[in-house]
């Protein structure tokens, strides 16, 4: 193994990198590993031990709240180049809540162990500031989601979701069940089913087995 | 005016104080003022200019989201000794959302101007880390509120129960222990106790030994 295998990568992701001592750099290098998760697997759930800091290399992660009775609320998603800080929540005293994390696509991740990341943030104020700034970024994401969920009508929420997926998929079809969509936008399947019927009556969408086809984007965008 | 009027106070509130240069200390001293807000006044709303950092000396602040159609979601409250960071959101790039802030009791506040606080957090990594750590503390508060609102529906369940009992009793008092209420609505006493505290902070109810007094029916009915 090359001693400073991840130096180039870390210097690109971490604004605090230049402020670390050689020993701190070595520590992070030594406690980092590549991990892979297949599509639709759980990486982390509330009760698990803290996974540490995660850098998304490929794929997509979904960070969500899970209720005792199994309901889910999607907080935000992470894409290649994003860093997951809530998987390292045990490192930061100011984070007192737990989230669940799934890979929603095959994902390759770089995982820095919680213990190593903790030591560096504890010793180095630049690393600490970086971690808390990242947490505050996610705070902003969550506030956005919260406003969606609490204030918007379901028509608007579903329209935003469909428009987002459409933008990502580069086709007119979204391959997701109503059950899955309901989980993503934090509601019940029956509610999604009703709204899709409503949109369908309006000529906006057409449901098919395992997905939804968008027929009229202009009309859909009017709901945004 | 004494030049370093607030030094003693700042050194108590700010863990970064010892890391500031004399010039930075002077800057914060020079741009801090005592302000008073009477009960039930608005300090800050989403579209306002950023007020800066606020230290609560006396009274109570309520931080909430306000929807376009006038609905409110209480995120958390601040009490004497607490520091309000979201009133200085313009200082921190990572905060991209707006909140509203009311004084819910007569409040005396120490206000550090956004510009001065911005300069210090920009120049000093300890001050920056402090600010983002504080924001992350509030993130945790918000996640707690979010779980209450989205998952438990406990606010609604308790409100329905109280409104029903109110209709039956023909008085403003419900003579039932929190233990009994918990049994009726199918939850734990601790949960009822926490929700009653939440309602009580909001001026809706007032617990007394062996019961609950309803102070504001209109507010209670909003939860139904």
PDB file of C-alpha atoms in Angstrom, chain A residues 65-69 71-76 86 92-99 125-126 128-147 149-152 156, chain B residues 65-69 71-76 86 92-99 125-126 128-147 149-153:
ATOM      1  CA  UNK A  65     -35.550   9.978   8.849  1.00  0.00           C
ATOM      2  CA  UNK A  66     -37.201   6.718   9.819  1.00  0.00           C
ATOM      3  CA  UNK A  67     -40.086   6.668  12.291  1.00  0.00           C
ATOM      4  CA  UNK A  68     -40.758   3.895  14.768  1.00  0.00           C
ATOM      5  CA  UNK A  69     -43.670   2.717  12.657  1.00  0.00           C
ATOM      6  CA  UNK A  71     -42.433   5.811   7.793  1.00  0.00           C
ATOM      7  CA  UNK A  72     -39.630   7.620   5.989  1.00  0.00           C
ATOM      8  CA  UNK A  73     -38.943  11.268   5.274  1.00  0.00           C
ATOM      9  CA  UNK A  74     -36.279  12.018   2.687  1.00  0.00           C
ATOM     10  CA  UNK A  75     -34.041  14.830   3.909  1.00  0.00           C
ATOM     11  CA  UNK A  76     -31.659  15.146   0.960  1.00  0.00           C
ATOM     12  CA  UNK A  86     -24.207  12.800   9.162  1.00  0.00           C
ATOM     13  CA  UNK A  92     -19.585  16.116  16.316  1.00  0.00           C
ATOM     14  CA  UNK A  93     -21.079  16.781  19.763  1.00  0.00           C
ATOM     15  CA  UNK A  94     -23.542  19.293  18.351  1.00  0.00           C
ATOM     16  CA  UNK A  95     -25.335  16.595  16.342  1.00  0.00           C
ATOM     17  CA  UNK A  96     -27.752  14.785  18.603  1.00  0.00           C
ATOM     18  CA  UNK A  97     -30.061  13.096  16.096  1.00  0.00           C
ATOM     19  CA  UNK A  98     -29.810   9.982  13.961  1.00  0.00           C
ATOM     20  CA  UNK A  99     -30.566   9.456  10.316  1.00  0.00           C
ATOM     21  CA  UNK A 125      -9.610  23.793  14.380  1.00  0.00           C
ATOM     22  CA  UNK A 126      -9.652  24.008  10.562  1.00  0.00           C
ATOM     23  CA  UNK A 128     -13.518  21.143  13.009  1.00  0.00           C
ATOM     24  CA  UNK A 129     -14.748  24.268  11.221  1.00  0.00           C
ATOM     25  CA  UNK A 130     -14.938  22.289   7.976  1.00  0.00           C
ATOM     26  CA  UNK A 131     -17.051  19.562   9.577  1.00  0.00           C
ATOM     27  CA  UNK A 132     -19.484  21.998  11.177  1.00  0.00           C
ATOM     28  CA  UNK A 133     -19.741  24.045   8.011  1.00  0.00           C
ATOM     29  CA  UNK A 134     -20.641  20.859   6.148  1.00  0.00           C
ATOM     30  CA  UNK A 135     -23.263  20.036   8.777  1.00  0.00           C
ATOM     31  CA  UNK A 136     -24.704  23.531   8.333  1.00  0.00           C
ATOM     32  CA  UNK A 137     -24.905  22.975   4.567  1.00  0.00           C
ATOM     33  CA  UNK A 138     -27.035  19.927   5.285  1.00  0.00           C
ATOM     34  CA  UNK A 139     -29.105  21.970   7.729  1.00  0.00           C
ATOM     35  CA  UNK A 140     -29.995  24.204   4.780  1.00  0.00           C
ATOM     36  CA  UNK A 141     -30.930  21.157   2.687  1.00  0.00           C
ATOM     37  CA  UNK A 142     -33.146  19.856   5.467  1.00  0.00           C
ATOM     38  CA  UNK A 143     -34.868  23.203   5.915  1.00  0.00           C
ATOM     39  CA  UNK A 144     -35.675  23.193   2.228  1.00  0.00           C
ATOM     40  CA  UNK A 145     -37.161  19.700   2.499  1.00  0.00           C
ATOM     41  CA  UNK A 146     -39.074  20.693   5.616  1.00  0.00           C
ATOM     42  CA  UNK A 147     -40.700  23.632   3.882  1.00  0.00           C
ATOM     43  CA  UNK A 149     -43.221  18.854   3.283  1.00  0.00           C
ATOM     44  CA  UNK A 150     -44.949  21.128   5.741  1.00  0.00           C
ATOM     45  CA  UNK A 151     -46.103  23.999   3.640  1.00  0.00           C
ATOM     46  CA  UNK A 152     -46.655  22.791   0.145  1.00  0.00           C
ATOM     47  CA  UNK A 156     -46.770  20.816  -5.827  1.00  0.00           C
TER      48      UNK A 156
ATOM     49  CA  UNK B  65     -40.838  29.104   9.672  1.00  0.00           C
ATOM     50  CA  UNK B  66     -43.559  31.165   8.044  1.00  0.00           C
ATOM     51  CA  UNK B  67     -45.296  29.917   4.912  1.00  0.00           C
ATOM     52  CA  UNK B  68     -46.527  32.128   2.105  1.00  0.00           C
ATOM     53  CA  UNK B  69     -50.079  31.615   3.281  1.00  0.00           C
ATOM     54  CA  UNK B  71     -48.831  29.249   8.533  1.00  0.00           C
ATOM     55  CA  UNK B  72     -46.144  28.959  11.201  1.00  0.00           C
ATOM     56  CA  UNK B  73     -43.963  26.096  12.363  1.00  0.00           C
ATOM     57  CA  UNK B  74     -42.074  26.633  15.612  1.00  0.00           C
ATOM     58  CA  UNK B  75     -38.501  25.362  15.208  1.00  0.00           C
ATOM     59  CA  UNK B  76     -37.134  26.086  18.667  1.00  0.00           C
ATOM     60  CA  UNK B  86     -29.926  32.333  12.532  1.00  0.00           C
ATOM     61  CA  UNK B  92     -22.577  32.206   7.098  1.00  0.00           C
ATOM     62  CA  UNK B  93     -22.587  31.105   3.460  1.00  0.00           C
ATOM     63  CA  UNK B  94     -23.759  27.632   4.368  1.00  0.00           C
ATOM     64  CA  UNK B  95     -27.103  28.965   5.647  1.00  0.00           C
ATOM     65  CA  UNK B  96     -29.403  29.474   2.694  1.00  0.00           C
ATOM     66  CA  UNK B  97     -32.807  29.638   4.385  1.00  0.00           C
ATOM     67  CA  UNK B  98     -34.702  32.304   6.250  1.00  0.00           C
ATOM     68  CA  UNK B  99     -36.555  32.149   9.517  1.00  0.00           C
ATOM     69  CA  UNK B 125     -11.035  30.291  12.085  1.00  0.00           C
ATOM     70  CA  UNK B 126     -11.952  29.836  15.779  1.00  0.00           C
ATOM     71  CA  UNK B 128     -15.942  30.589  12.216  1.00  0.00           C
ATOM     72  CA  UNK B 129     -15.895  27.149  13.836  1.00  0.00           C
ATOM     73  CA  UNK B 130     -17.867  28.555  16.779  1.00  0.00           C
ATOM     74  CA  UNK B 131     -20.547  29.998  14.498  1.00  0.00           C
ATOM     75  CA  UNK B 132     -20.971  26.784  12.505  1.00  0.00           C
ATOM     76  CA  UNK B 133     -20.998  24.674  15.647  1.00  0.00           C
ATOM     77  CA  UNK B 134     -23.801  26.864  16.981  1.00  0.00           C
ATOM     78  CA  UNK B 135     -25.702  26.458  13.703  1.00  0.00           C
ATOM     79  CA  UNK B 136     -25.297  22.688  14.016  1.00  0.00           C
ATOM     80  CA  UNK B 137     -26.715  22.821  17.557  1.00  0.00           C
ATOM     81  CA  UNK B 138     -29.814  24.453  16.099  1.00  0.00           C
ATOM     82  CA  UNK B 139     -29.892  21.831  13.357  1.00  0.00           C
ATOM     83  CA  UNK B 140     -30.310  19.252  16.117  1.00  0.00           C
ATOM     84  CA  UNK B 141     -33.140  21.277  17.689  1.00  0.00           C
ATOM     85  CA  UNK B 142     -34.899  21.516  14.349  1.00  0.00           C
ATOM     86  CA  UNK B 143     -34.576  17.787  13.715  1.00  0.00           C
ATOM     87  CA  UNK B 144     -36.248  17.122  17.042  1.00  0.00           C
ATOM     88  CA  UNK B 145     -39.134  19.424  16.154  1.00  0.00           C
ATOM     89  CA  UNK B 146     -39.382  17.877  12.706  1.00  0.00           C
ATOM     90  CA  UNK B 147     -39.663  14.363  14.086  1.00  0.00           C
ATOM     91  CA  UNK B 149     -44.363  17.152  13.763  1.00  0.00           C
ATOM     92  CA  UNK B 150     -43.930  14.626  10.982  1.00  0.00           C
ATOM     93  CA  UNK B 151     -43.931  11.326  12.731  1.00  0.00           C
ATOM     94  CA  UNK B 152     -45.739  11.491  15.944  1.00  0.00           C
ATOM     95  CA  UNK B 153     -48.574  13.616  14.754  1.00  0.00           C
TER      96      UNK B 153
END
